[in-house]
PDB file of C-alpha atoms in Angstrom:
ATOM      1  CA  MET K   1       0.000   0.000   0.000  1.00 47.00           C
ATOM      2  CA  SER K   2       1.308   3.361  -0.890  1.00 66.00           C
ATOM      3  CA  LEU K   3       1.324   6.360   1.379  1.00 69.00           C
ATOM      4  CA  GLY K   4      -0.847   8.056  -1.256  1.00 73.00           C
ATOM      5  CA  GLU K   5      -3.678   5.529  -0.853  1.00 80.00           C
ATOM      6  CA  THR K   6      -3.678   6.032   2.914  1.00 82.00           C
ATOM      7  CA  LEU K   7      -3.619   9.791   2.488  1.00 89.00           C
ATOM      8  CA  PHE K   8      -6.469   9.788  -0.051  1.00 91.00           C
ATOM      9  CA  LEU K   9      -8.670   7.564   2.128  1.00 89.00           C
ATOM     10  CA  GLY K  10      -8.022   9.814   5.124  1.00 89.00           C
ATOM     11  CA  LEU K  11      -8.850  12.924   3.125  1.00 90.00           C
ATOM     12  CA  ALA K  12     -12.001  11.307   1.733  1.00 91.00           C
ATOM     13  CA  ASN K  13     -13.178  10.536   5.258  1.00 91.00           C
ATOM     14  CA  ALA K  14     -12.559  14.146   6.318  1.00 89.00           C
ATOM     15  CA  MET K  15     -14.837  15.618   3.626  1.00 90.00           C
ATOM     16  CA  PRO K  16     -18.088  17.269   4.737  1.00 86.00           C
ATOM     17  CA  ARG K  17     -21.384  15.618   3.849  1.00 81.00           C
ATOM     18  CA  GLY K  18     -22.783  18.260   1.484  1.00 84.00           C
ATOM     19  CA  ARG K  19     -22.860  18.085  -2.311  1.00 85.00           C
ATOM     20  CA  ILE K  20     -19.292  19.380  -2.736  1.00 88.00           C
ATOM     21  CA  GLY K  21     -17.963  17.045  -0.031  1.00 88.00           C
ATOM     22  CA  ILE K  22     -19.639  14.047  -1.662  1.00 90.00           C
ATOM     23  CA  ALA K  23     -18.104  14.909  -5.049  1.00 91.00           C
ATOM     24  CA  LEU K  24     -14.652  15.385  -3.534  1.00 93.00           C
ATOM     25  CA  ARG K  25     -14.989  12.196  -1.469  1.00 94.00           C
ATOM     26  CA  ARG K  26     -15.861  10.226  -4.594  1.00 93.00           C
ATOM     27  CA  HIS K  27     -12.746  11.522  -6.372  1.00 93.00           C
ATOM     28  CA  LEU K  28     -10.493  10.850  -3.364  1.00 93.00           C
ATOM     29  CA  LEU K  29     -11.861   7.323  -2.902  1.00 94.00           C
ATOM     30  CA  ALA K  30     -11.049   6.610  -6.545  1.00 93.00           C
ATOM     31  CA  LEU K  31      -7.498   7.870  -5.921  1.00 92.00           C
ATOM     32  CA  ALA K  32      -7.368   5.485  -2.929  1.00 92.00           C
ATOM     33  CA  GLY K  33      -8.059   2.614  -5.343  1.00 91.00           C
ATOM     34  CA  LEU K  34     -11.812   2.038  -5.049  1.00 94.00           C
ATOM     35  CA  ARG K  35     -13.513   1.353  -8.379  1.00 96.00           C
ATOM     36  CA  LEU K  36     -16.667   3.478  -8.474  1.00 97.00           C
ATOM     37  CA  GLY K  37     -19.304   3.507 -11.212  1.00 97.00           C
ATOM     38  CA  ASP K  38     -21.057   6.633 -12.469  1.00 96.00           C
ATOM     39  CA  LYS K  39     -23.000   8.672  -9.927  1.00 96.00           C
ATOM     40  CA  VAL K  40     -22.024   6.553  -6.914  1.00 96.00           C
ATOM     41  CA  VAL K  41     -22.628   8.365  -3.616  1.00 96.00           C
ATOM     42  CA  VAL K  42     -20.553   7.459  -0.565  1.00 96.00           C
ATOM     43  CA  ILE K  43     -21.501   9.465   2.501  1.00 93.00           C
ATOM     44  CA  GLY K  44     -18.495   8.355   4.543  1.00 85.00           C
ATOM     45  CA  PRO K  45     -16.529   7.886   6.538  1.00 93.00           C
ATOM     46  CA  VAL K  46     -15.614   4.413   5.314  1.00 93.00           C
ATOM     47  CA  THR K  47     -13.142   1.945   6.780  1.00 91.00           C
ATOM     48  CA  VAL K  48     -11.057  -0.190   4.452  1.00 91.00           C
ATOM     49  CA  MET K  49      -9.140  -3.067   6.039  1.00 89.00           C
ATOM     50  CA  PRO K  50      -6.481  -4.107   5.566  1.00 83.00           C
ATOM     51  CA  VAL K  51      -5.161  -0.683   4.729  1.00 74.00           C
ATOM     52  CA  GLY K  52      -4.384  -0.459   1.032  1.00 74.00           C
ATOM     53  CA  SER K  53      -6.940  -2.957  -0.196  1.00 82.00           C
ATOM     54  CA  GLY K  54      -9.225  -0.339  -1.749  1.00 83.00           C
ATOM     55  CA  SER K  55      -8.620  -1.792  -5.215  1.00 87.00           C
ATOM     56  CA  ARG K  56     -10.543  -4.881  -4.080  1.00 93.00           C
ATOM     57  CA  ILE K  57     -13.732  -2.810  -3.755  1.00 95.00           C
ATOM     58  CA  ALA K  58     -15.985  -2.154  -6.762  1.00 97.00           C
ATOM     59  CA  ILE K  59     -19.282  -0.257  -6.483  1.00 98.00           C
ATOM     60  CA  GLY K  60     -21.659  -0.108  -9.465  1.00 98.00           C
ATOM     61  CA  ALA K  61     -23.324   2.911 -11.036  1.00 98.00           C
ATOM     62  CA  ARG K  62     -25.915   4.902  -9.076  1.00 97.00           C
ATOM     63  CA  SER K  63     -25.317   2.993  -5.859  1.00 98.00           C
ATOM     64  CA  PHE K  64     -25.454   4.638  -2.443  1.00 97.00           C
ATOM     65  CA  VAL K  65     -23.281   3.807   0.580  1.00 97.00           C
ATOM     66  CA  ASN K  66     -24.214   5.545   3.824  1.00 96.00           C
ATOM     67  CA  SER K  67     -21.953   6.478   6.733  1.00 94.00           C
ATOM     68  CA  ASN K  68     -19.591   4.187   8.633  1.00 96.00           C
ATOM     69  CA  ALA K  69     -19.452   1.369   6.087  1.00 96.00           C
ATOM     70  CA  ARG K  70     -16.656  -1.098   6.850  1.00 96.00           C
ATOM     71  CA  PHE K  71     -14.964  -3.084   4.120  1.00 95.00           C
ATOM     72  CA  GLY K  72     -12.832  -5.911   5.508  1.00 92.00           C
ATOM     73  CA  CYS K  73     -11.903  -6.758   1.971  1.00 84.00           C
ATOM     74  CA  ARG K  74      -8.984  -9.161   1.751  1.00 86.00           C
ATOM     75  CA  GLY K  75     -11.274 -11.331  -0.379  1.00 88.00           C
ATOM     76  CA  GLY K  76     -12.820  -8.444  -2.339  1.00 93.00           C
ATOM     77  CA  VAL K  77     -16.246  -6.792  -2.317  1.00 97.00           C
ATOM     78  CA  ARG K  78     -18.291  -6.116  -5.458  1.00 98.00           C
ATOM     79  CA  ILE K  79     -21.511  -4.112  -5.171  1.00 98.00           C
ATOM     80  CA  GLY K  80     -23.755  -3.887  -8.232  1.00 98.00           C
ATOM     81  CA  ALA K  81     -25.653  -0.950  -9.706  1.00 98.00           C
ATOM     82  CA  PHE K  82     -28.547   0.804  -7.934  1.00 98.00           C
ATOM     83  CA  ALA K  83     -27.611  -0.811  -4.603  1.00 98.00           C
ATOM     84  CA  GLN K  84     -28.432   0.923  -1.319  1.00 98.00           C
ATOM     85  CA  VAL K  85     -26.204   0.298   1.693  1.00 98.00           C
ATOM     86  CA  ALA K  86     -27.419   1.813   4.972  1.00 98.00           C
ATOM     87  CA  ALA K  87     -25.249   3.144   7.791  1.00 98.00           C
ATOM     88  CA  ASN K  88     -22.947   0.917   9.833  1.00 98.00           C
ATOM     89  CA  VAL K  89     -22.928  -2.030   7.405  1.00 98.00           C
ATOM     90  CA  CYS K  90     -19.909  -4.360   7.570  1.00 98.00           C
ATOM     91  CA  PHE K  91     -18.578  -6.418   4.674  1.00 97.00           C
ATOM     92  CA  GLU K  92     -16.194  -8.990   6.177  1.00 96.00           C
ATOM     93  CA  THR K  93     -14.405 -11.175   3.624  1.00 94.00           C
ATOM     94  CA  ALA K  94     -11.947 -12.806   6.049  1.00 89.00           C
ATOM     95  CA  SER K  95     -12.589 -15.205   8.895  1.00 89.00           C
ATOM     96  CA  HIS K  96     -10.909 -18.131  10.643  1.00 85.00           C
ATOM     97  CA  GLU K  97     -11.436 -21.874  10.664  1.00 83.00           C
ATOM     98  CA  ILE K  98     -13.381 -23.248  13.592  1.00 84.00           C
ATOM     99  CA  SER K  99     -10.901 -26.075  14.274  1.00 81.00           C
ATOM    100  CA  PHE K 100      -8.506 -25.659  17.188  1.00 80.00           C
ATOM    101  CA  ALA K 101      -4.869 -26.670  17.692  1.00 82.00           C
ATOM    102  CA  ALA K 102      -3.153 -25.752  20.971  1.00 85.00           C
ATOM    103  CA  GLY K 103      -0.289 -23.300  20.519  1.00 83.00           C
ATOM    104  CA  CYS K 104      -1.382 -22.281  17.011  1.00 83.00           C
ATOM    105  CA  SER K 105      -3.476 -19.474  15.619  1.00 84.00           C
ATOM    106  CA  ARG K 106      -6.587 -20.460  13.753  1.00 84.00           C
ATOM    107  CA  LYS K 107      -6.100 -20.653  10.004  1.00 83.00           C
ATOM    108  CA  ASP K 108      -7.345 -17.640   7.994  1.00 86.00           C
ATOM    109  CA  THR K 109      -9.994 -18.085   5.341  1.00 87.00           C
ATOM    110  CA  THR K 110     -11.057 -15.496   2.774  1.00 91.00           C
ATOM    111  CA  ALA K 111     -13.818 -15.378   0.198  1.00 94.00           C
ATOM    112  CA  PRO K 112     -15.288 -12.523  -1.858  1.00 96.00           C
ATOM    113  CA  ILE K 113     -18.642 -10.876  -1.237  1.00 97.00           C
ATOM    114  CA  VAL K 114     -20.930 -10.100  -4.179  1.00 98.00           C
ATOM    115  CA  VAL K 115     -23.925  -7.774  -3.890  1.00 98.00           C
ATOM    116  CA  GLU K 116     -25.936  -7.803  -7.105  1.00 98.00           C
ATOM    117  CA  ASP K 117     -27.935  -4.939  -8.639  1.00 98.00           C
ATOM    118  CA  HIS K 118     -30.879  -3.266  -6.845  1.00 98.00           C
ATOM    119  CA  VAL K 119     -30.052  -4.721  -3.410  1.00 98.00           C
ATOM    120  CA  TRP K 120     -30.904  -2.859  -0.213  1.00 98.00           C
ATOM    121  CA  ILE K 121     -28.869  -3.655   2.908  1.00 98.00           C
ATOM    122  CA  GLY K 122     -30.337  -2.296   6.153  1.00 98.00           C
ATOM    123  CA  THR K 123     -28.567  -0.502   8.987  1.00 98.00           C
ATOM    124  CA  GLY K 124     -26.012  -2.464  10.947  1.00 98.00           C
ATOM    125  CA  ALA K 125     -26.126  -5.604   8.813  1.00 98.00           C
ATOM    126  CA  ILE K 126     -23.023  -7.785   8.675  1.00 98.00           C
ATOM    127  CA  ILE K 127     -22.214  -9.640   5.465  1.00 98.00           C
ATOM    128  CA  LEU K 128     -19.774 -12.532   5.964  1.00 97.00           C
ATOM    129  CA  PRO K 129     -17.211 -14.137   3.612  1.00 96.00           C
ATOM    130  CA  GLY K 130     -18.343 -15.868   0.437  1.00 96.00           C
ATOM    131  CA  VAL K 131     -21.888 -14.486   0.435  1.00 98.00           C
ATOM    132  CA  THR K 132     -23.708 -13.476  -2.736  1.00 98.00           C
ATOM    133  CA  ILE K 133     -26.805 -11.331  -2.293  1.00 98.00           C
ATOM    134  CA  GLY K 134     -29.077 -11.786  -5.309  1.00 98.00           C
ATOM    135  CA  ARG K 135     -30.595  -9.077  -7.488  1.00 97.00           C
ATOM    136  CA  GLY K 136     -33.379  -7.092  -5.827  1.00 97.00           C
ATOM    137  CA  ALA K 137     -32.944  -8.734  -2.416  1.00 98.00           C
ATOM    138  CA  VAL K 138     -33.355  -6.884   0.889  1.00 98.00           C
ATOM    139  CA  VAL K 139     -31.276  -7.550   4.007  1.00 98.00           C
ATOM    140  CA  ALA K 140     -33.048  -6.336   7.156  1.00 98.00           C
ATOM    141  CA  ALA K 141     -31.353  -4.061   9.677  1.00 98.00           C
ATOM    142  CA  GLY K 142     -29.051  -5.898  12.069  1.00 98.00           C
ATOM    143  CA  ALA K 143     -29.009  -9.134  10.085  1.00 98.00           C
ATOM    144  CA  VAL K 144     -25.926 -11.343  10.012  1.00 98.00           C
ATOM    145  CA  VAL K 145     -25.741 -12.889   6.556  1.00 98.00           C
ATOM    146  CA  HIS K 146     -23.633 -16.053   6.407  1.00 97.00           C
ATOM    147  CA  ARG K 147     -25.245 -17.756   3.384  1.00 97.00           C
ATOM    148  CA  ASP K 148     -26.233 -16.637  -0.095  1.00 98.00           C
ATOM    149  CA  VAL K 149     -29.444 -14.628  -0.374  1.00 98.00           C
ATOM    150  CA  ALA K 150     -31.753 -15.535  -3.257  1.00 98.00           C
ATOM    151  CA  PRO K 151     -32.849 -12.772  -5.641  1.00 98.00           C
ATOM    152  CA  MET K 152     -36.003 -10.818  -4.734  1.00 97.00           C
ATOM    153  CA  THR K 153     -36.147 -12.086  -1.143  1.00 98.00           C
ATOM    154  CA  LEU K 154     -36.174 -10.377   2.249  1.00 98.00           C
ATOM    155  CA  VAL K 155     -33.895 -11.888   4.886  1.00 98.00           C
ATOM    156  CA  GLY K 156     -33.369 -10.869   8.493  1.00 98.00           C
ATOM    157  CA  GLY K 157     -32.207 -12.027  11.880  1.00 98.00           C
ATOM    158  CA  VAL K 158     -29.118 -13.566  13.426  1.00 97.00           C
ATOM    159  CA  PRO K 159     -28.314 -15.644  11.492  1.00 97.00           C
ATOM    160  CA  ALA K 160     -30.270 -14.205   8.566  1.00 97.00           C
ATOM    161  CA  ARG K 161     -33.204 -16.305   7.398  1.00 98.00           C
ATOM    162  CA  PHE K 162     -35.785 -16.007   4.641  1.00 98.00           C
ATOM    163  CA  ILE K 163     -38.743 -13.814   5.662  1.00 97.00           C
ATOM    164  CA  ARG K 164     -40.686 -13.325   2.439  1.00 97.00           C
ATOM    165  CA  MET K 165     -40.451 -12.572  -1.259  1.00 96.00           C
ATOM    166  CA  VAL K 166     -39.942  -8.979  -2.416  1.00 95.00           C
ATOM    167  CA  GLU K 167     -42.652  -7.527  -4.643  1.00 90.00           C
ATOM    168  CA  ASP K 168     -41.408  -6.700  -8.143  1.00 86.00           C
ATOM    169  CA  ARG K 169     -42.936  -3.396  -9.230  1.00 82.00           C
ATOM    170  CA  SER K 170     -40.831  -2.969 -12.393  1.00 79.00           C
ATOM    171  CA  GLU K 171     -43.881  -3.135 -14.652  1.00 72.00           C
ATOM    172  CA  LEU K 172     -45.579  -0.275 -12.781  1.00 68.00           C
ATOM    173  CA  VAL K 173     -42.536   1.977 -13.128  1.00 65.00           C
ATOM    174  CA  ALA K 174     -41.999   1.079 -16.808  1.00 62.00           C
ATOM    175  CA  GLY K 175     -45.642   1.906 -17.624  1.00 56.00           C
ATOM    176  CA  GLN K 176     -45.476   5.478 -16.267  1.00 56.00           C
TER     177      GLN K 176
END
């Protein structure tokens, strides 16, 4: 990781939340290595761990990431277009094996996280390694997601479980 990436992430997190701050933050996050699609809004601050792994984060066009998002992204995080990420959401791509051996640290495991288009992730949700959240799905506030989420479903709880299907209103919008 270069000193520049650390500097740009720090500057991005220091930007105010108004229109100018959001535009500057977007530019500084790109300089820190994050790959951002058109018209992405990141309210910030954001945490990227380990430091210097910003290039492992990709956020699709017209997506929104609210304050205090944490990207533990050794395995990489890809967020699709039109996604909405509420405040205090954690994307954790690294974990440890459950097995135990005296005198040894637990073995690290990493796996990428994929959030498809039109997903909404509620406040305080935690997304764990290897999870794919399908197109149009909703993750309820406070959920801990440890398995893939099917498209157009609502999940919630600890651990997250299926609650119900999400209504598809695409035809109503297209007809207006």
